[in-house]
mmCIF file of C-alpha atoms in Angstrom:
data_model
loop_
_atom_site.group_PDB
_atom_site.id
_atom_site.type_symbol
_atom_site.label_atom_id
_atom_site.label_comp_id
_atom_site.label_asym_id
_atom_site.label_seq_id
_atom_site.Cartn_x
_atom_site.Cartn_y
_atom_site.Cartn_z
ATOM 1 C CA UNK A 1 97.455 76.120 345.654
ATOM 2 C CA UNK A 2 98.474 73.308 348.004
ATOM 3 C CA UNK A 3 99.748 73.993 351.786
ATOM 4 C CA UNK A 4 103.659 73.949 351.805
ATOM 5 C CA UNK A 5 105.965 72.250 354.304
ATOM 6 C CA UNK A 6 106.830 73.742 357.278
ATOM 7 C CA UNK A 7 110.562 74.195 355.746
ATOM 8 C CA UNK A 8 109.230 77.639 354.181
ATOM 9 C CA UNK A 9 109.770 80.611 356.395
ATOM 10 C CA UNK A 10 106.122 82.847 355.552
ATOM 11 C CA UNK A 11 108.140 85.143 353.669
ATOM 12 C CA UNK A 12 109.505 82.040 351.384
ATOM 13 C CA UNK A 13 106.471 81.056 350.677
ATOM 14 C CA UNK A 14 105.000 84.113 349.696
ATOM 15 C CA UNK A 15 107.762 84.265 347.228
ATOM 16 C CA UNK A 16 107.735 80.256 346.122
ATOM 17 C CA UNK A 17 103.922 81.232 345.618
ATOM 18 C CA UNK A 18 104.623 83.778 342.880
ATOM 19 C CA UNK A 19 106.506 80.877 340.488
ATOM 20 C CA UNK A 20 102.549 80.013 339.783
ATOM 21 C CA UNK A 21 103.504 76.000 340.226
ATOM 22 C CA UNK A 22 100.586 74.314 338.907
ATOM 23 C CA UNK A 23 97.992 72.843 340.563
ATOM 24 C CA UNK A 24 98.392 69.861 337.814
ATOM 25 C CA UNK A 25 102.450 68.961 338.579
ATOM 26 C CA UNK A 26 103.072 65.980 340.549
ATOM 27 C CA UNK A 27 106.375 65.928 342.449
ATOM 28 C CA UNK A 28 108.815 64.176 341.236
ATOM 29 C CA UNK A 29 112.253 62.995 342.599
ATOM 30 C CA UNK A 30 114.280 60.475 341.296
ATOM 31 C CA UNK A 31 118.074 59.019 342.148
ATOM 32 C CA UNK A 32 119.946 56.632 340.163
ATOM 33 C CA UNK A 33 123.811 55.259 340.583
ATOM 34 C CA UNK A 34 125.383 56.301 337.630
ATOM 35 C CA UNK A 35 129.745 56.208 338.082
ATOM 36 C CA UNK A 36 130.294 53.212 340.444
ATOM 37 C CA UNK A 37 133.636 52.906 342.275
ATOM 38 C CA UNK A 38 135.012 49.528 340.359
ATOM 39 C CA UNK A 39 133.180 49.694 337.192
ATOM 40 C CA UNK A 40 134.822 50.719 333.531
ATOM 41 C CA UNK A 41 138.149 49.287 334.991
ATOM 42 C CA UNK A 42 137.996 52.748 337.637
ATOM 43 C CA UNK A 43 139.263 52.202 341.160
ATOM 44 C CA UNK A 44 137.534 55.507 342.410
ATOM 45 C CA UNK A 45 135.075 58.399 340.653
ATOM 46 C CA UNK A 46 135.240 61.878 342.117
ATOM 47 C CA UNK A 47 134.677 65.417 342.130
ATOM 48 C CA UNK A 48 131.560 65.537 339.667
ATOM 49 C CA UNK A 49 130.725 68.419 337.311
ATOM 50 C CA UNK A 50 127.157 68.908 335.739
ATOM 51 C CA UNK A 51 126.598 71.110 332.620
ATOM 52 C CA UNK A 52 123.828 71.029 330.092
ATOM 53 C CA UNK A 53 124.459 71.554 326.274
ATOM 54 C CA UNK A 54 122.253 74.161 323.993
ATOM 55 C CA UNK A 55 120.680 70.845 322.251
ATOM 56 C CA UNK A 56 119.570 70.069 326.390
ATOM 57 C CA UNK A 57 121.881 66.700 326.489
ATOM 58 C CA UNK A 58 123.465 65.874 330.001
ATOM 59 C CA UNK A 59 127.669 66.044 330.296
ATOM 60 C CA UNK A 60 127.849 64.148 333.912
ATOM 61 C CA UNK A 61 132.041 65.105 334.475
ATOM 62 C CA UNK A 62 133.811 63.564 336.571
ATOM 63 C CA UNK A 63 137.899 62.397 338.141
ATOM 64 C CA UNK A 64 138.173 59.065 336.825
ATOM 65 C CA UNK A 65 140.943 57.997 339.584
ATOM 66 C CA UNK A 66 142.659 54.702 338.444
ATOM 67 C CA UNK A 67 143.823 54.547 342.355
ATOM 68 C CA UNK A 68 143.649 56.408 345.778
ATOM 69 C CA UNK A 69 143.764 59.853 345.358
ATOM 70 C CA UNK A 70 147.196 60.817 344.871
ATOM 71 C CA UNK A 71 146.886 58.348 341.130
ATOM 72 C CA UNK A 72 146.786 59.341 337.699
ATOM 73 C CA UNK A 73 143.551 60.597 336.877
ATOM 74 C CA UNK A 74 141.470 60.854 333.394
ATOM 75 C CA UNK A 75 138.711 63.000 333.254
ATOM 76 C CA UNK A 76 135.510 61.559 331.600
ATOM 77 C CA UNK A 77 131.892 61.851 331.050
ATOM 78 C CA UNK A 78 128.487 60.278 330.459
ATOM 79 C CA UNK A 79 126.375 61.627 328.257
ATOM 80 C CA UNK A 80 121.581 61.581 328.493
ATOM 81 C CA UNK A 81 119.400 62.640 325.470
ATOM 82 C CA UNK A 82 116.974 65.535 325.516
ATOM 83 C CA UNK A 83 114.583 64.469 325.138
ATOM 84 C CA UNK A 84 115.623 61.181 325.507
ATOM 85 C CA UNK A 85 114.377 57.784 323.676
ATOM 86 C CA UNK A 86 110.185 57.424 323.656
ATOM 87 C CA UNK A 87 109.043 55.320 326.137
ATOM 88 C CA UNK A 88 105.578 54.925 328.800
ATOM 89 C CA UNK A 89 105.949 56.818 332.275
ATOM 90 C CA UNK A 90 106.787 54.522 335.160
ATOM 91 C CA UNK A 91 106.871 54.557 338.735
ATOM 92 C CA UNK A 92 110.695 55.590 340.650
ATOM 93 C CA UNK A 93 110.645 56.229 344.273
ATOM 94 C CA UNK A 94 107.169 56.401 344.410
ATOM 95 C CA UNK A 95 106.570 59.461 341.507
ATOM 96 C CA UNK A 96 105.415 58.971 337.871
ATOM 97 C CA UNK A 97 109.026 59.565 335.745
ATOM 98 C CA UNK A 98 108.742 59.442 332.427
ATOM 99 C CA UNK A 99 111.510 57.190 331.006
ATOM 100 C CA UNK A 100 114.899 58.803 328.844
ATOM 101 C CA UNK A 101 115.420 62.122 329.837
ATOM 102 C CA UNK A 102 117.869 61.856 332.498
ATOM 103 C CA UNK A 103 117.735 57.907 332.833
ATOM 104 C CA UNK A 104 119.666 56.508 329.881
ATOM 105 C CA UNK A 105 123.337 57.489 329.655
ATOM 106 C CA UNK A 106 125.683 56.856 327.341
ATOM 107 C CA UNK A 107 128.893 54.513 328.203
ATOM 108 C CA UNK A 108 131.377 56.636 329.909
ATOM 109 C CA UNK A 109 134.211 58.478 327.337
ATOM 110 C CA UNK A 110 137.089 60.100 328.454
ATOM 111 C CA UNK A 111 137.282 63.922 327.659
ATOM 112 C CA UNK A 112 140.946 64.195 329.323
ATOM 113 C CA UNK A 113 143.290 61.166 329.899
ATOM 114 C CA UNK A 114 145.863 61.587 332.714
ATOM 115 C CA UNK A 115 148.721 59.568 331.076
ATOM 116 C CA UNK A 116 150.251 59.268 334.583
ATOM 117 C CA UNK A 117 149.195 62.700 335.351
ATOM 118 C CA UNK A 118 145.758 63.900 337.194
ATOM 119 C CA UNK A 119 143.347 65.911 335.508
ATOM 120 C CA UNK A 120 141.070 67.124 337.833
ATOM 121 C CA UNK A 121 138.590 69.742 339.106
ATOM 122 C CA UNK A 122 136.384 69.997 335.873
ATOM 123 C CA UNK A 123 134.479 73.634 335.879
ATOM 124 C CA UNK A 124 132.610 73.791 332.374
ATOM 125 C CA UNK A 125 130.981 77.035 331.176
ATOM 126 C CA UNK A 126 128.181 77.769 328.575
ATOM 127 C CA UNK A 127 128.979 80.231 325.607
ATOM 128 C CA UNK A 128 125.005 80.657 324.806
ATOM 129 C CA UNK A 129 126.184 83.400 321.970
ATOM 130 C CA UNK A 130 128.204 80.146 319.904
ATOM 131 C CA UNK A 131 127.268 77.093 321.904
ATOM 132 C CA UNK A 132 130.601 76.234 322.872
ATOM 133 C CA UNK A 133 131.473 74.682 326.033
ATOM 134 C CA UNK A 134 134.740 75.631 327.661
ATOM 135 C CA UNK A 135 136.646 73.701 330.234
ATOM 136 C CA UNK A 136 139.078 74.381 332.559
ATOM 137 C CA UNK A 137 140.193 71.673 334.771
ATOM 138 C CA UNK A 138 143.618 71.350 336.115
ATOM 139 C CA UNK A 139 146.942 68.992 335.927
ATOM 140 C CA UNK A 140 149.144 67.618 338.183
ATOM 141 C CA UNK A 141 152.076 65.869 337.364
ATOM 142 C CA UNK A 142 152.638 62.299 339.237
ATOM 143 C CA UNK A 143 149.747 62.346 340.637
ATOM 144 C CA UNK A 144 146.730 64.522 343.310
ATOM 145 C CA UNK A 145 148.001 67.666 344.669
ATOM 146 C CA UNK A 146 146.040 70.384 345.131
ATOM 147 C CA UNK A 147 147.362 72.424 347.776
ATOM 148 C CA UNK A 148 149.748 74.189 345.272
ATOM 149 C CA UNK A 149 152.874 73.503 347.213
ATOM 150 C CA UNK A 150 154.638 73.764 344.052
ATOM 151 C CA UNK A 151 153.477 75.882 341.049
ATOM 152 C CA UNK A 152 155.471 74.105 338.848
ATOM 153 C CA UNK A 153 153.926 70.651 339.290
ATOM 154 C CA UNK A 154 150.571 71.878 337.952
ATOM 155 C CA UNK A 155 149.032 73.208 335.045
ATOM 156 C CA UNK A 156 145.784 75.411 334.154
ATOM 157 C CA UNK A 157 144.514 73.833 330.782
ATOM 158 C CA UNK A 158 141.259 75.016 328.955
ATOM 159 C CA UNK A 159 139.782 72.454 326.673
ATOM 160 C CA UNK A 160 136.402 72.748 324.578
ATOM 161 C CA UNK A 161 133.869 71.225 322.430
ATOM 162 C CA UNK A 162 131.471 72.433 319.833
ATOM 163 C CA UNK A 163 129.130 69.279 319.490
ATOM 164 C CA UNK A 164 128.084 68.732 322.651
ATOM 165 C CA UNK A 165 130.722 66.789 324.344
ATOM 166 C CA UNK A 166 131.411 64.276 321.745
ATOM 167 C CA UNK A 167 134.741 65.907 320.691
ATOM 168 C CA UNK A 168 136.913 68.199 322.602
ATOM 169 C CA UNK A 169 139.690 70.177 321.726
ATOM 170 C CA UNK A 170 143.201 69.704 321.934
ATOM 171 C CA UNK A 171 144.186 71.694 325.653
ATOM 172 C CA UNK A 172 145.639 74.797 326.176
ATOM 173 C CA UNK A 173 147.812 75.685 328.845
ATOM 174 C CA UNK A 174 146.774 78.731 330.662
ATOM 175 C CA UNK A 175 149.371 78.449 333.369
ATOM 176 C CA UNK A 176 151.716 81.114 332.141
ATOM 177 C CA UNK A 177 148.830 84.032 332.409
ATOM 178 C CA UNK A 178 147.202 82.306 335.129
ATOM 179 C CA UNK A 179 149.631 80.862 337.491
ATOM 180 C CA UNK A 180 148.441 78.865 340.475
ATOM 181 C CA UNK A 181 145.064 79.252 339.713
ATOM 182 C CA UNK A 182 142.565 75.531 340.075
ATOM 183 C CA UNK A 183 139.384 76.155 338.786
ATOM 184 C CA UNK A 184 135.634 75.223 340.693
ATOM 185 C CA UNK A 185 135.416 72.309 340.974
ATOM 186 C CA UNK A 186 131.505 72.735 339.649
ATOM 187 C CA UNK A 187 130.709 75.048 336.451
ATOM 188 C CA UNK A 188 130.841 78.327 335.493
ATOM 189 C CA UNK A 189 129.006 81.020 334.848
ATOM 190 C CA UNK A 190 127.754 83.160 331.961
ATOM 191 C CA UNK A 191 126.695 86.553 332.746
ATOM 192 C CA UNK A 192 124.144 88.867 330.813
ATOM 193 C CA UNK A 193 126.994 91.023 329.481
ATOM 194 C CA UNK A 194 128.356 87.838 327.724
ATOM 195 C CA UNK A 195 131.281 87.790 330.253
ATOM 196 C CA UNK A 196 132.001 84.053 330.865
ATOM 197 C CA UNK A 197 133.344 83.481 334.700
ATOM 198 C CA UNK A 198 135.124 80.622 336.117
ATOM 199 C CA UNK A 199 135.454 80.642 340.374
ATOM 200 C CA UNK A 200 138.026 78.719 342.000
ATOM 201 C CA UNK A 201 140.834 79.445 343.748
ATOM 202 C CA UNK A 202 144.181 80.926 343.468
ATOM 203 C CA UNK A 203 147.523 81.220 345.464
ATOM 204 C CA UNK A 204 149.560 84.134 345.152
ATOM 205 C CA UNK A 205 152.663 82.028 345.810
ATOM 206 C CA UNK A 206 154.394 78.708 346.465
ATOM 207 C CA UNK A 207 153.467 77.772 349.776
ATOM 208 C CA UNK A 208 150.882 80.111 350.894
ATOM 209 C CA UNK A 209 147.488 79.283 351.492
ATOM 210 C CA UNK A 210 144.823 80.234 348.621
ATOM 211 C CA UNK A 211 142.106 82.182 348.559
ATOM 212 C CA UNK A 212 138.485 82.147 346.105
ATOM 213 C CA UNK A 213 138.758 84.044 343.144
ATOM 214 C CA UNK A 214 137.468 84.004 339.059
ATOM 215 C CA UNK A 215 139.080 84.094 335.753
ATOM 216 C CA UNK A 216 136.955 86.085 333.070
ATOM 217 C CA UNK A 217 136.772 85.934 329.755
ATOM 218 C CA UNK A 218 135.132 88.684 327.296
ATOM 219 C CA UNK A 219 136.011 87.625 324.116
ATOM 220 C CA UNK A 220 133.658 84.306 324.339
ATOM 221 C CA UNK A 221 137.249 82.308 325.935
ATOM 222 C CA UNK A 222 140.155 83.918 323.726
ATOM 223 C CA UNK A 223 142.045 85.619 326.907
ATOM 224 C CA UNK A 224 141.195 84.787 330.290
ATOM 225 C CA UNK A 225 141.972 87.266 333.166
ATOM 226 C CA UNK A 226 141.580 86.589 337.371
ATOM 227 C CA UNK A 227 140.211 88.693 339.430
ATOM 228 C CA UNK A 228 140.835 90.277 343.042
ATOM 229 C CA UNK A 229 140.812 87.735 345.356
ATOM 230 C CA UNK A 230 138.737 87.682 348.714
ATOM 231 C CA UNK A 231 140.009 88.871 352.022
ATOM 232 C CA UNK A 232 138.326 85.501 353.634
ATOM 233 C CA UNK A 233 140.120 82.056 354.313
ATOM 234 C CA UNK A 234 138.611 80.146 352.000
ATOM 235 C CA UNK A 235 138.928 77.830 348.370
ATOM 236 C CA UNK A 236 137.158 76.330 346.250
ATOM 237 C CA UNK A 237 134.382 78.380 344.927
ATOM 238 C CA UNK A 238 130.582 78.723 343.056
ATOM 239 C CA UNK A 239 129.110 81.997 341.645
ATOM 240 C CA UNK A 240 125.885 83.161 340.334
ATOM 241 C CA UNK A 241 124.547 86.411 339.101
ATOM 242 C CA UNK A 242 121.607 88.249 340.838
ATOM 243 C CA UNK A 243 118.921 89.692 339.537
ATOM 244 C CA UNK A 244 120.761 93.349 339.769
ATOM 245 C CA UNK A 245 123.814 91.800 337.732
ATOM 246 C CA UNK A 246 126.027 91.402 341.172
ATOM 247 C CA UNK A 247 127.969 88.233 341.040
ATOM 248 C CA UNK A 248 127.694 86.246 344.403
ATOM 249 C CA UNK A 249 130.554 84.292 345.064
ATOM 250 C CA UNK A 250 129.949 81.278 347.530
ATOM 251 C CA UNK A 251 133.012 79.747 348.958
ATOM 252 C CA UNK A 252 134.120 76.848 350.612
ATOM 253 C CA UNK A 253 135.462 78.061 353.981
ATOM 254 C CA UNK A 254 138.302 77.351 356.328
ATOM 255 C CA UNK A 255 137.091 80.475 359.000
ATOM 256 C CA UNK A 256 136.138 77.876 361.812
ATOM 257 C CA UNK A 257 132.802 79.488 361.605
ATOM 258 C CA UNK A 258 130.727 76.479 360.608
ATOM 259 C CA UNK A 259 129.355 78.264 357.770
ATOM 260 C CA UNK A 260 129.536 79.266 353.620
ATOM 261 C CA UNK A 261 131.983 82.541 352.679
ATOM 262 C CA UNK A 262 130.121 84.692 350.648
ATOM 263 C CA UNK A 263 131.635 87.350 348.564
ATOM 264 C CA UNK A 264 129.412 89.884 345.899
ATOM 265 C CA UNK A 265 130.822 91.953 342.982
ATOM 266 C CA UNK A 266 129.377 95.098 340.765
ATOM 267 C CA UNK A 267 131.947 94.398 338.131
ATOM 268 C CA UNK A 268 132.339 90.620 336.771
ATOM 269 C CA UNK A 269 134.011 89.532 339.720
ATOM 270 C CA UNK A 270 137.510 91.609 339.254
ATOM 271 C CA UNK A 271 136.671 93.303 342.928
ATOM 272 C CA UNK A 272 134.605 92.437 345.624
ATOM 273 C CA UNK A 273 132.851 95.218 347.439
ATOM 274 C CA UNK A 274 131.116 93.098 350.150
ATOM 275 C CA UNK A 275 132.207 89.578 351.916
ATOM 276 C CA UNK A 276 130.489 87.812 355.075
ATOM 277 C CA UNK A 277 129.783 85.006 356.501
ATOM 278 C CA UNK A 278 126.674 82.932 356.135
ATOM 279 C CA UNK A 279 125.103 81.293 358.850
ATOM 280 C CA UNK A 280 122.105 80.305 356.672
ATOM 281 C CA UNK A 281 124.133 77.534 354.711
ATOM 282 C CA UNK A 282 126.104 75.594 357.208
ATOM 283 C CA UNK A 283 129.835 74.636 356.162
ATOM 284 C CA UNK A 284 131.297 71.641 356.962
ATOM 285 C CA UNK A 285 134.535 72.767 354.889
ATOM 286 C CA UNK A 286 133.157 70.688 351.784
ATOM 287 C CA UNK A 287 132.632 71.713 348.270
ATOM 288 C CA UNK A 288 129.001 72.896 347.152
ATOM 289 C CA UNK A 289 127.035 74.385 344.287
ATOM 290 C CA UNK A 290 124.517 77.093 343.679
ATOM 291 C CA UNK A 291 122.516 78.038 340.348
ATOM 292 C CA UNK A 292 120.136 80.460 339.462
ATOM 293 C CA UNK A 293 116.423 80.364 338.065
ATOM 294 C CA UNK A 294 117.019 80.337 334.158
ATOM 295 C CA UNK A 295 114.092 81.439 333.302
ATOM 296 C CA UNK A 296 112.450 84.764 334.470
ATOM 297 C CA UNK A 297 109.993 84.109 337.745
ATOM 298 C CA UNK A 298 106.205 85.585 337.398
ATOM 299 C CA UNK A 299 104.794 87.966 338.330
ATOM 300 C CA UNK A 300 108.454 89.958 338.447
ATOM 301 C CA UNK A 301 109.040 88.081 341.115
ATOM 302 C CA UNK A 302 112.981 87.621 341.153
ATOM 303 C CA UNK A 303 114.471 84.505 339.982
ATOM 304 C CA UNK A 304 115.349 82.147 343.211
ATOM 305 C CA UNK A 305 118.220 80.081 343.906
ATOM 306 C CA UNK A 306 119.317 77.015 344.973
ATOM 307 C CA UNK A 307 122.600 75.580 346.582
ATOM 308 C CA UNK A 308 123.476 72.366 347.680
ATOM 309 C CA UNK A 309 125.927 70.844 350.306
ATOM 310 C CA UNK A 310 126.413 68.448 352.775
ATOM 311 C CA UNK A 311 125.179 69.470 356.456
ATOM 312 C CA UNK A 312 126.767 67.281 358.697
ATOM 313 C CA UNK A 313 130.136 66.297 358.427
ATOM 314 C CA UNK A 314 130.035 64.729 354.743
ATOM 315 C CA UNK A 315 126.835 63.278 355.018
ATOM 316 C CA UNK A 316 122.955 64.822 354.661
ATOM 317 C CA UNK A 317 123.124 66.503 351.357
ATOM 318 C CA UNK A 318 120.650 69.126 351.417
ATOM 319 C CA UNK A 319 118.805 71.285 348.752
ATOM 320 C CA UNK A 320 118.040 75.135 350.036
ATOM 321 C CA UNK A 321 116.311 77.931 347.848
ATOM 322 C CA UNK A 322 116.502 81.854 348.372
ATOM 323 C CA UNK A 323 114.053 83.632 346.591
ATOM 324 C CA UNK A 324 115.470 87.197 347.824
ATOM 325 C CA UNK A 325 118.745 86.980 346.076
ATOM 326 C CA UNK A 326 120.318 85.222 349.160
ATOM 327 C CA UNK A 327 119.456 87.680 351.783
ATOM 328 C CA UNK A 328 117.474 84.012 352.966
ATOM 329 C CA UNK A 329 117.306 80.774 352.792
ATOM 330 C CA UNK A 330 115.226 78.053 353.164
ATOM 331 C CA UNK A 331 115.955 75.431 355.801
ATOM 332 C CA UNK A 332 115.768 72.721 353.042
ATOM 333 C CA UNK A 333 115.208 69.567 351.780
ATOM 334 C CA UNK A 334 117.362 66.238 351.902
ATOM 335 C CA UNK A 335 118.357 64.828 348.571
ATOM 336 C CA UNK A 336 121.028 61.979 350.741
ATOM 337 C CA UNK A 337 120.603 61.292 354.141
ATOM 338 C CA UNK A 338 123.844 59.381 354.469
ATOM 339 C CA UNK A 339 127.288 59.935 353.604
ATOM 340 C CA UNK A 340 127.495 62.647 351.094
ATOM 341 C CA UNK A 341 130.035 65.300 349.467
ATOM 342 C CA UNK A 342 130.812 66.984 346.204
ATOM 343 C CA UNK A 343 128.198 67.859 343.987
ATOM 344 C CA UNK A 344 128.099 69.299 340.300
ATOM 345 C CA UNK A 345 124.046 71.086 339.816
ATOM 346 C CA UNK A 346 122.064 72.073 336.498
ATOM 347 C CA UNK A 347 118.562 73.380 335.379
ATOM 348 C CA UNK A 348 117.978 70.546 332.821
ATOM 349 C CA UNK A 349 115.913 71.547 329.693
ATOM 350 C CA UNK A 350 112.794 70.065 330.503
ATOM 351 C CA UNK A 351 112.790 72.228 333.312
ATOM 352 C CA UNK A 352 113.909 70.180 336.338
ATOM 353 C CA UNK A 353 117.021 70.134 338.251
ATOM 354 C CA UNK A 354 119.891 67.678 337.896
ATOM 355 C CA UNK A 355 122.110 67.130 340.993
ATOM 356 C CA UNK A 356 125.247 65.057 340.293
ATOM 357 C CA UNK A 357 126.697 64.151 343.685
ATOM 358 C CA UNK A 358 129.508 61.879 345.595
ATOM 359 C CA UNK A 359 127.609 59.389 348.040
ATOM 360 C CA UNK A 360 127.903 55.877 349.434
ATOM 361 C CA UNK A 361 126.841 53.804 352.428
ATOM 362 C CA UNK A 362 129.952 54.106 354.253
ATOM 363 C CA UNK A 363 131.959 56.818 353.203
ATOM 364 C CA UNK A 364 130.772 58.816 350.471
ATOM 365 C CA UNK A 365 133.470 58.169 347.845
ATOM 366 C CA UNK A 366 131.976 54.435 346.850
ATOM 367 C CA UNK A 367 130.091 56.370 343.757
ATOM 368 C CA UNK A 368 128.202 59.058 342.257
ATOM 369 C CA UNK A 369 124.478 59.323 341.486
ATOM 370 C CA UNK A 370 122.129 61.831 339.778
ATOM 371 C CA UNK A 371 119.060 62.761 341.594
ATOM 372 C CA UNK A 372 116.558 64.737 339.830
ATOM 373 C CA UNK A 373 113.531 66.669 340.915
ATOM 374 C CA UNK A 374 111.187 69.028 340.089
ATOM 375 C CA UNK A 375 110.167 72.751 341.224
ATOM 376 C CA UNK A 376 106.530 70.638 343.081
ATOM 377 C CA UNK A 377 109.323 68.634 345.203
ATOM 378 C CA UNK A 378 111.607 71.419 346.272
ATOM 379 C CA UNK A 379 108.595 73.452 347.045
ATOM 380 C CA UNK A 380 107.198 70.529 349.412
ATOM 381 C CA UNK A 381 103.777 70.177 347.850
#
């Protein structure tokens, strides 16, 4: 097996090594511009949201902002094929891609309209057991405002769709059991009990600052619950189950430590027995995402993860794995060297990841594109 970059600690490697990558695999990475600030009669896209159906198609969510960001908002989405239509492999950014998959979208659809309202922070989970997808996003009346000065400006509302995104679900409000609560932004999470868990962030009152948190659901998204929040200064929120069944909470964080808020939980994410800071995933108080391996690793090695954020300021999106359930991390690879911020992050069916993410060339809100790579890239072969 090929040499890997110097990014991999020894022990990383040793791990990576145990995936069996074949010799055969070429890496591949790939980047495309797919919501352009401008375009579809949008003034500016935001806050993306990455989720792939049973069938394997792409939902690319997004805030569809008809104005700065304290307009009316729809929420929308584009739509790729698994596995996409026939075509010969070609040549993007130097790697063999082979076209559909990933490439072609559909024209942009609005899941959500605002009607003078903002819907915003999309956090779609999986129901593998009936194929639904649920999602929670969140509305403000008149306009952004996310800080939850007033709990009676916003509403939780849970939408979903049974055919893959094409149709969705009249919304129901949530608000009343769920007060104050604003979901991701990102995805949720489905763990192996069948519990379905959505992270965010929650505010115990008008007017105090928030703190990460989860709803749950156990009846596949009949009744929703929140859990204990975390002792730490932090907001919006990712989570991912381990290969022991604890669910790791990573959080955005306002600490001043220059680094990620983790949290972990032996029950679902209703308490949290351990919290820390994590000096392996530098914070620069920006949203970021984190998934887990899908599929079970070889040779029992445990499944790895992989999280995304900006590094420097908003700018230098960067790509880390942990193959020890995040005892350890990589020291990465750059997906965007330049301005950079939210992202929304998916296994896609064929195997490769999907990184939806906010970028530009002079601030990092002029659009959002969807790099895509495979396990050969990440690994630096």
């Amino acid at each position: 097996m090929k040499a890997y970059l110097s990014f991999c600690t020894a022990s990383f490697t040793m791990c990576f090594a145990a995936l069996q990558l074949t010799a055969a695999a070429e890496p591949m990475f790939t980047d495309m511009d797919l919501f352009v600030s401008g375009h579809d009669n949008v003034n500016i896209y935001r806050i993306p949201s990455l989720i792939v159906a049973p069938s394997g198609t792409i939902l690319a969510l997004i805030e569809a902002r008809e104005g700065d960001d304290g307009d009316p908002t729809d929420l929308a989405l584009k739509r790729s094929f698994y596995p996409g239509p026939p075509g010969p492999p070609r040549m993007l950014n130097g790697y063999p891609r082979v076209f559909g998959y990933g490439v072609n979208w559909e024209p942009m659809r609005i899941v959500l309209p605002g009607k003078g309202n903002a819907i915003m922070n999309p956090c779609p989970v999986l129901d593998t057991s009936t194929g639904r997808i649920w999602l929670p996003c969140y509305e403000v009346h008149g306009g952004l405002n996310e800080h939850l000065k007033d709990p009676y400006k916003g509403r939780l509302l849970l939408t979903w769709s049974d055919t893959d995104g094409v149709n969705w679900a009249p919304p129901r409000d949530l608000t009343g059991d769920l007060p104050r609560f604003i979901p991701g932004p990102g995805v949720g999470v489905e763990l192996r009990t069948g519990r379905l868990v959505v992270p965010g962030y929650w505010a115990p009152a008008a007017n105090v600052a928030s703190r990460s948190c989860v709803i749950y659901s156990d009846d596949h998204g009949e009744t929703w619950l929140r859990g204990a929040q975390v002792d730490g200064n932090t907001d919006e929120s990712q989570a991912v189950e381990l290969s022991d069944g604890v669910l790791m909470l990573n959080c955005r964080s306002n600490r001043g430590k220059g680094c990620r808020y983790v949290a972990r939980s032996r029950d679902g994410g209703q308490t949290w027995f351990e919290e820390f800071d994590e000096p392996s995933l530098p914070e620069p108080v920006c949203q970021g995402s984190i998934l887990r391996q899908a599929q079970p690793a070889a040779d029992g090695a445990k499944p790895w993860l992989v999280f995304v954020n900006p590094t420097q300021g908003r700018a230098h999106l960067t790509v880390r794995v942990s193959t020890d359930d995040g005892k350890t991390w990589s020291a990465g690879r750059t997906i965007q060297p330049g301005p950079a911020a939210y992202s929304g992050m998916a296994f896609l069916k064929d195997g490769t990841i999907g990184v939806l993410y906010e970028t530009g060339k002079v601030h990092p809100y002029e659009k959002i594109a969807f790099a895509r790579f495979n396990l050969e890239w990440l690994a630096g072969k």
